[in-house]
PDB file of C-alpha atoms in Angstrom:
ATOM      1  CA  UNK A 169      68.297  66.058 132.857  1.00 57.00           C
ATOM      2  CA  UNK A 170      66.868  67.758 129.872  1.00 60.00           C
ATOM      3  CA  UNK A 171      69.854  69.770 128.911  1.00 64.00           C
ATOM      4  CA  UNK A 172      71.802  66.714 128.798  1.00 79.00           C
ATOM      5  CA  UNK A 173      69.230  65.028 126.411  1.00 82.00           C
ATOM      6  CA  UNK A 174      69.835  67.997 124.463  1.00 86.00           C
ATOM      7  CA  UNK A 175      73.696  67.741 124.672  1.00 86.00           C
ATOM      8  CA  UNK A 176      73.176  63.902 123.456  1.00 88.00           C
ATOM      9  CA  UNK A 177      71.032  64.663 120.766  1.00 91.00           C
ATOM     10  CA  UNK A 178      73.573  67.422 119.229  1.00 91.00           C
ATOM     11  CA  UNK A 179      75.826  64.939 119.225  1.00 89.00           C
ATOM     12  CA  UNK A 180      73.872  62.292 117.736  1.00 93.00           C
ATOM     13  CA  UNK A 181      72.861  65.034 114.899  1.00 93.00           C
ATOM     14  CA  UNK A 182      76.530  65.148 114.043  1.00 93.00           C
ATOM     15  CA  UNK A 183      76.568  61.649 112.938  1.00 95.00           C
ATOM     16  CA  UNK A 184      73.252  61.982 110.719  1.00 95.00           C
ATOM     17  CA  UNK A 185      74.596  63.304 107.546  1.00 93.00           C
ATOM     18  CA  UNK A 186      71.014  63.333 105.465  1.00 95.00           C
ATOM     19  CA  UNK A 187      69.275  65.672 108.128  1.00 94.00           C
ATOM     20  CA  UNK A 188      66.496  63.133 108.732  1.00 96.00           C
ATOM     21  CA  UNK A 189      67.379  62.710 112.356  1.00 95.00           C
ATOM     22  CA  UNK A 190      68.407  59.494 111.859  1.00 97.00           C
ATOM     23  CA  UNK A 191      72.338  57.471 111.487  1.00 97.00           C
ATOM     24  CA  UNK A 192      73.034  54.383 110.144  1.00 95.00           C
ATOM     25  CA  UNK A 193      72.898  51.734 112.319  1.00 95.00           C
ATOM     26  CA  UNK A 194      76.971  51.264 111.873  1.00 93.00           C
ATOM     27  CA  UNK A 195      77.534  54.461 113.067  1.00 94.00           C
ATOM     28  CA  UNK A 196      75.899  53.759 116.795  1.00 94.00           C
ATOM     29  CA  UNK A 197      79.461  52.710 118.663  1.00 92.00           C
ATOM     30  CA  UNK A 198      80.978  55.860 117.036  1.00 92.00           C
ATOM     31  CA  UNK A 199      77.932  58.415 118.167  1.00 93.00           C
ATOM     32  CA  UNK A 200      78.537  56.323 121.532  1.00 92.00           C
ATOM     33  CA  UNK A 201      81.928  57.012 122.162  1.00 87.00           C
ATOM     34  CA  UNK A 202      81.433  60.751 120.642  1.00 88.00           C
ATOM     35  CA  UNK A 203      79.098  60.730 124.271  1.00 89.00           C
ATOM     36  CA  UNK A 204      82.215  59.322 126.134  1.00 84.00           C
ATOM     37  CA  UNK A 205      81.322  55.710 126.491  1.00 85.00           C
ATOM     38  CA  UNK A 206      83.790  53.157 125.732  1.00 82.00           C
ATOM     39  CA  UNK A 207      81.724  49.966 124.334  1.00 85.00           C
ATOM     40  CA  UNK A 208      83.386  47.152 123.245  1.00 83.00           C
ATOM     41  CA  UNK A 209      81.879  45.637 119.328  1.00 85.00           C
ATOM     42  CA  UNK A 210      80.322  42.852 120.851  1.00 86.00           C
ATOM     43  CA  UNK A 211      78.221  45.515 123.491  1.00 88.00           C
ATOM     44  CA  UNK A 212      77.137  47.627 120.513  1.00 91.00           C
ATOM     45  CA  UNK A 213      76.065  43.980 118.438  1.00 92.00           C
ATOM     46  CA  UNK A 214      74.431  42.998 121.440  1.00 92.00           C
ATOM     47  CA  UNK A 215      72.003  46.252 120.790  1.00 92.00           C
ATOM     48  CA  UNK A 216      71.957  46.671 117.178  1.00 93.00           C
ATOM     49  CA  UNK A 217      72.184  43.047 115.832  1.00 93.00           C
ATOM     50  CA  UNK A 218      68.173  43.276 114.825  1.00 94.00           C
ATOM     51  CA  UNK A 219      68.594  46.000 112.616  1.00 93.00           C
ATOM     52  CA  UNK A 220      69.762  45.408 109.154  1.00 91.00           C
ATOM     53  CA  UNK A 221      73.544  47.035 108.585  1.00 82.00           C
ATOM     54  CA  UNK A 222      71.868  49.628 106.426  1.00 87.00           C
ATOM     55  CA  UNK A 223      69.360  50.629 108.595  1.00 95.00           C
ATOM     56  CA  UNK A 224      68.945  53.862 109.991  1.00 97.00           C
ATOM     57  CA  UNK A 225      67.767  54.256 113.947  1.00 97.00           C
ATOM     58  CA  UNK A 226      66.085  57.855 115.202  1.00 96.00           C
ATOM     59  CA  UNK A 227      67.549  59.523 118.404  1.00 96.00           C
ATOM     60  CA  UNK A 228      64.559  57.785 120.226  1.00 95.00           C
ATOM     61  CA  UNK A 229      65.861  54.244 119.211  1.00 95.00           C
ATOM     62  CA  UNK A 230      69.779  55.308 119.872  1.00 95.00           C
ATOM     63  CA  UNK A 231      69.145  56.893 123.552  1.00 93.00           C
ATOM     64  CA  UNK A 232      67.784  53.760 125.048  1.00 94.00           C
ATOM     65  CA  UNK A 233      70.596  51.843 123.786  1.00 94.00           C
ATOM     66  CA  UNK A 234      72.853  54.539 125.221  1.00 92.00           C
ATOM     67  CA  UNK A 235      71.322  54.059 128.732  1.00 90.00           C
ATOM     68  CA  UNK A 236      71.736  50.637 128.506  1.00 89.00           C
ATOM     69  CA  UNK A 237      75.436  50.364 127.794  1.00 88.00           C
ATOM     70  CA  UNK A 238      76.417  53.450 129.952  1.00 85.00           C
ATOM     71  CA  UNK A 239      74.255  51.265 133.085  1.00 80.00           C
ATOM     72  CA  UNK A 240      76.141  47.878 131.889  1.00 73.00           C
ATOM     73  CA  UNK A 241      79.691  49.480 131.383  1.00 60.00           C
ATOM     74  CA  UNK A 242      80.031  52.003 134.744  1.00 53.00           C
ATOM     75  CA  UNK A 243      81.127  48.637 136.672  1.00 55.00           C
ATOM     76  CA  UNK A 244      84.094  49.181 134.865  1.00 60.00           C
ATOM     77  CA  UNK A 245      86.422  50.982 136.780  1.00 69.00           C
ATOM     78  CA  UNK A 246      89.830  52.002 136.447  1.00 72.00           C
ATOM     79  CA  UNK A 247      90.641  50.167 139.843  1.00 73.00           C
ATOM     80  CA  UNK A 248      89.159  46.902 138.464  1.00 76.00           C
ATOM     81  CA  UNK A 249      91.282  46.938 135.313  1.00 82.00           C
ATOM     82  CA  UNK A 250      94.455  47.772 138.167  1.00 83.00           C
ATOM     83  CA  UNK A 251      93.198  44.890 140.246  1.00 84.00           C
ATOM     84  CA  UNK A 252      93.420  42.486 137.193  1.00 86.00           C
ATOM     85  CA  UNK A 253      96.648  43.621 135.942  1.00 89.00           C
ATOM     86  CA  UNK A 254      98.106  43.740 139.920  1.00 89.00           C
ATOM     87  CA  UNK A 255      98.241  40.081 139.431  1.00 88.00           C
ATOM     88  CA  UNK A 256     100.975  40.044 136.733  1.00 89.00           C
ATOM     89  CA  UNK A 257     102.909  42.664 139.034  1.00 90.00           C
ATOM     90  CA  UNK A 258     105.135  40.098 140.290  1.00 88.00           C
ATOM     91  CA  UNK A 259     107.378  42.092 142.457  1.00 89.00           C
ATOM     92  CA  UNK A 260     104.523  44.416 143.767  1.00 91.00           C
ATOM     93  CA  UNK A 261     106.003  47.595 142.601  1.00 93.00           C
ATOM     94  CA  UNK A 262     103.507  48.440 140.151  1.00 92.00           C
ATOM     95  CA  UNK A 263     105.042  47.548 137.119  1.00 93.00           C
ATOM     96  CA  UNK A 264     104.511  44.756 134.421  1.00 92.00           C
ATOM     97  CA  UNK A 265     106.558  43.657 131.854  1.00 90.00           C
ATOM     98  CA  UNK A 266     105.394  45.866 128.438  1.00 87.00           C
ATOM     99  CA  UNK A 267     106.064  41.995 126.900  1.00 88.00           C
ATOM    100  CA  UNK A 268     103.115  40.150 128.979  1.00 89.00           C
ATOM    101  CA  UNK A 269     101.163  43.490 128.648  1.00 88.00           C
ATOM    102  CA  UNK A 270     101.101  43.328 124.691  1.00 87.00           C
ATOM    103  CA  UNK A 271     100.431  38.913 125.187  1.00 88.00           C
ATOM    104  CA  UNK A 272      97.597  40.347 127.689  1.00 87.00           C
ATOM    105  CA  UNK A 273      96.016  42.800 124.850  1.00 85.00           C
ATOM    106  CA  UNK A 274      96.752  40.535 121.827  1.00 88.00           C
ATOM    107  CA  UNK A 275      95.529  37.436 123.213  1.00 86.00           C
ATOM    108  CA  UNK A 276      92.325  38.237 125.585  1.00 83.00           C
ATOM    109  CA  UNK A 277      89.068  39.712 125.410  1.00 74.00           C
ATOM    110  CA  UNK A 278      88.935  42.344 122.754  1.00 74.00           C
ATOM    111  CA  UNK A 279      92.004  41.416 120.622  1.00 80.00           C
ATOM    112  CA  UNK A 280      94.387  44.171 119.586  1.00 81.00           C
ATOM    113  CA  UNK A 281      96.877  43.811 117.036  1.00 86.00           C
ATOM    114  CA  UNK A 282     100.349  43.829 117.903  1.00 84.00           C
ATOM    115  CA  UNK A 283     100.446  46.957 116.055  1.00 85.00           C
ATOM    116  CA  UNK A 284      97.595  48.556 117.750  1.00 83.00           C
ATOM    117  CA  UNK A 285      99.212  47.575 121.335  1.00 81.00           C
ATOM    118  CA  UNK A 286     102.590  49.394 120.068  1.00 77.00           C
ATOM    119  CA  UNK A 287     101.570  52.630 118.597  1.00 78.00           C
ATOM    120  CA  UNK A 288      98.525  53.153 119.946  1.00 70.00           C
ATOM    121  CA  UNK A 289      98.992  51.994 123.653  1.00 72.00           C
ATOM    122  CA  UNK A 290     102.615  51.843 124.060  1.00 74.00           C
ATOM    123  CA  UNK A 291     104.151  54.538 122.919  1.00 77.00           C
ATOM    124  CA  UNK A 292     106.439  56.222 125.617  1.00 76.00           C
ATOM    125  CA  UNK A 293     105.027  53.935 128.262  1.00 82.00           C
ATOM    126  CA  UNK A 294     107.995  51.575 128.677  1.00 85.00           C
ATOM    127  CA  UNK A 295     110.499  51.902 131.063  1.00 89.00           C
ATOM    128  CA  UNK A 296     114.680  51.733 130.418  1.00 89.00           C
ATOM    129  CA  UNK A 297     113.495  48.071 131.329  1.00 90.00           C
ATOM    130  CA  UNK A 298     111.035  47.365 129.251  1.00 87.00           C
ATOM    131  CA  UNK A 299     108.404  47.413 131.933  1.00 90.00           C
ATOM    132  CA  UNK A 300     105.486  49.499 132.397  1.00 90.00           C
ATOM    133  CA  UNK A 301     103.680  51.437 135.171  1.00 91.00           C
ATOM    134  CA  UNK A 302     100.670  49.701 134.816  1.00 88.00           C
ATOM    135  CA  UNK A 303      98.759  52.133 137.279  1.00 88.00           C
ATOM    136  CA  UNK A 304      99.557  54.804 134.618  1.00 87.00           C
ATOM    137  CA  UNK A 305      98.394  53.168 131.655  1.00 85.00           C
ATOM    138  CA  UNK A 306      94.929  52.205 132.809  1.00 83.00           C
ATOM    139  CA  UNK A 307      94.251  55.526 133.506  1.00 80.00           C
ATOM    140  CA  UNK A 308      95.941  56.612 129.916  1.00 80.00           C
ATOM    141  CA  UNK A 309      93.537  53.999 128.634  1.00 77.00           C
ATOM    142  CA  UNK A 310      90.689  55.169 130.599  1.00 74.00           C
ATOM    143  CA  UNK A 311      90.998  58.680 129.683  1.00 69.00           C
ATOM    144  CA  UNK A 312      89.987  57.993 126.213  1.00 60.00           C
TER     145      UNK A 312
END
């Protein structure tokens, strides 16, 4: 346990760029995802929204907040995400239409941008259809 406290807190140090041992309070999601979680903006608010934008939090204020999104986010599993998108699979043969995928990122939770969706998600993913494995991209997704 204490050599990945040690890990974390190398990585955090990357992220303070005054050599206090501190980062801005803005910078928390990134040093998060640096440690391989994937929080959503409304997860890291939920944390930081008592410290002023400018702020600047120590490793002891930023690990606790890591513990409690990595605890609150490990529910999330790449079978749940293929459970909710099975039920746009019409034909059950693990495909949905790249169409209602980009309406299903664009419109719900987290909104992308249409743009996001098609270079950033999309790319090489469609079929000679226009359909998508959608078993495949979860796990694209997932993988960071």
């Amino acid at each position: 346990m204490w050599l990945i406290v040690v890990e974390f807190q190398e990585a955090f140090q990357l992220f303070d760029n005054r050599g206090d041992g501190k980062i801005h309070v803005a910078q928390i999601g990134d040093a998060l995802r640096a440690l391989g979680l994937n929080p959503t903006e409304a997860d890291v608010k939920k944390f930081t929204h008592s410290y002023k934008s400018d702020e600047r939090v120590s490793f002891e204020v930023f690990l606790p907040i890591y513990q409690q999104i990595s605890k609150s986010r490990s529910a999330d599993t790449v079978e749940d995400f293929m459970e909710g998108l099975r039920h746009f699979d019409k034909d059950g043969n693990g495909f949905i239409s790249s169409a209602e995928l980009r309406h299903l990122l664009t419109t719900l939770g987290e909104k992308l941008t249409d743009d996001e969706v098609v270079e950033q998600l999309l790319q090489g993913q469609e079929d000679s259809q226009g359909n998508v494995n959608y078993e495949e991209f979860v796990k694209l997704v997932m993988s960071g």
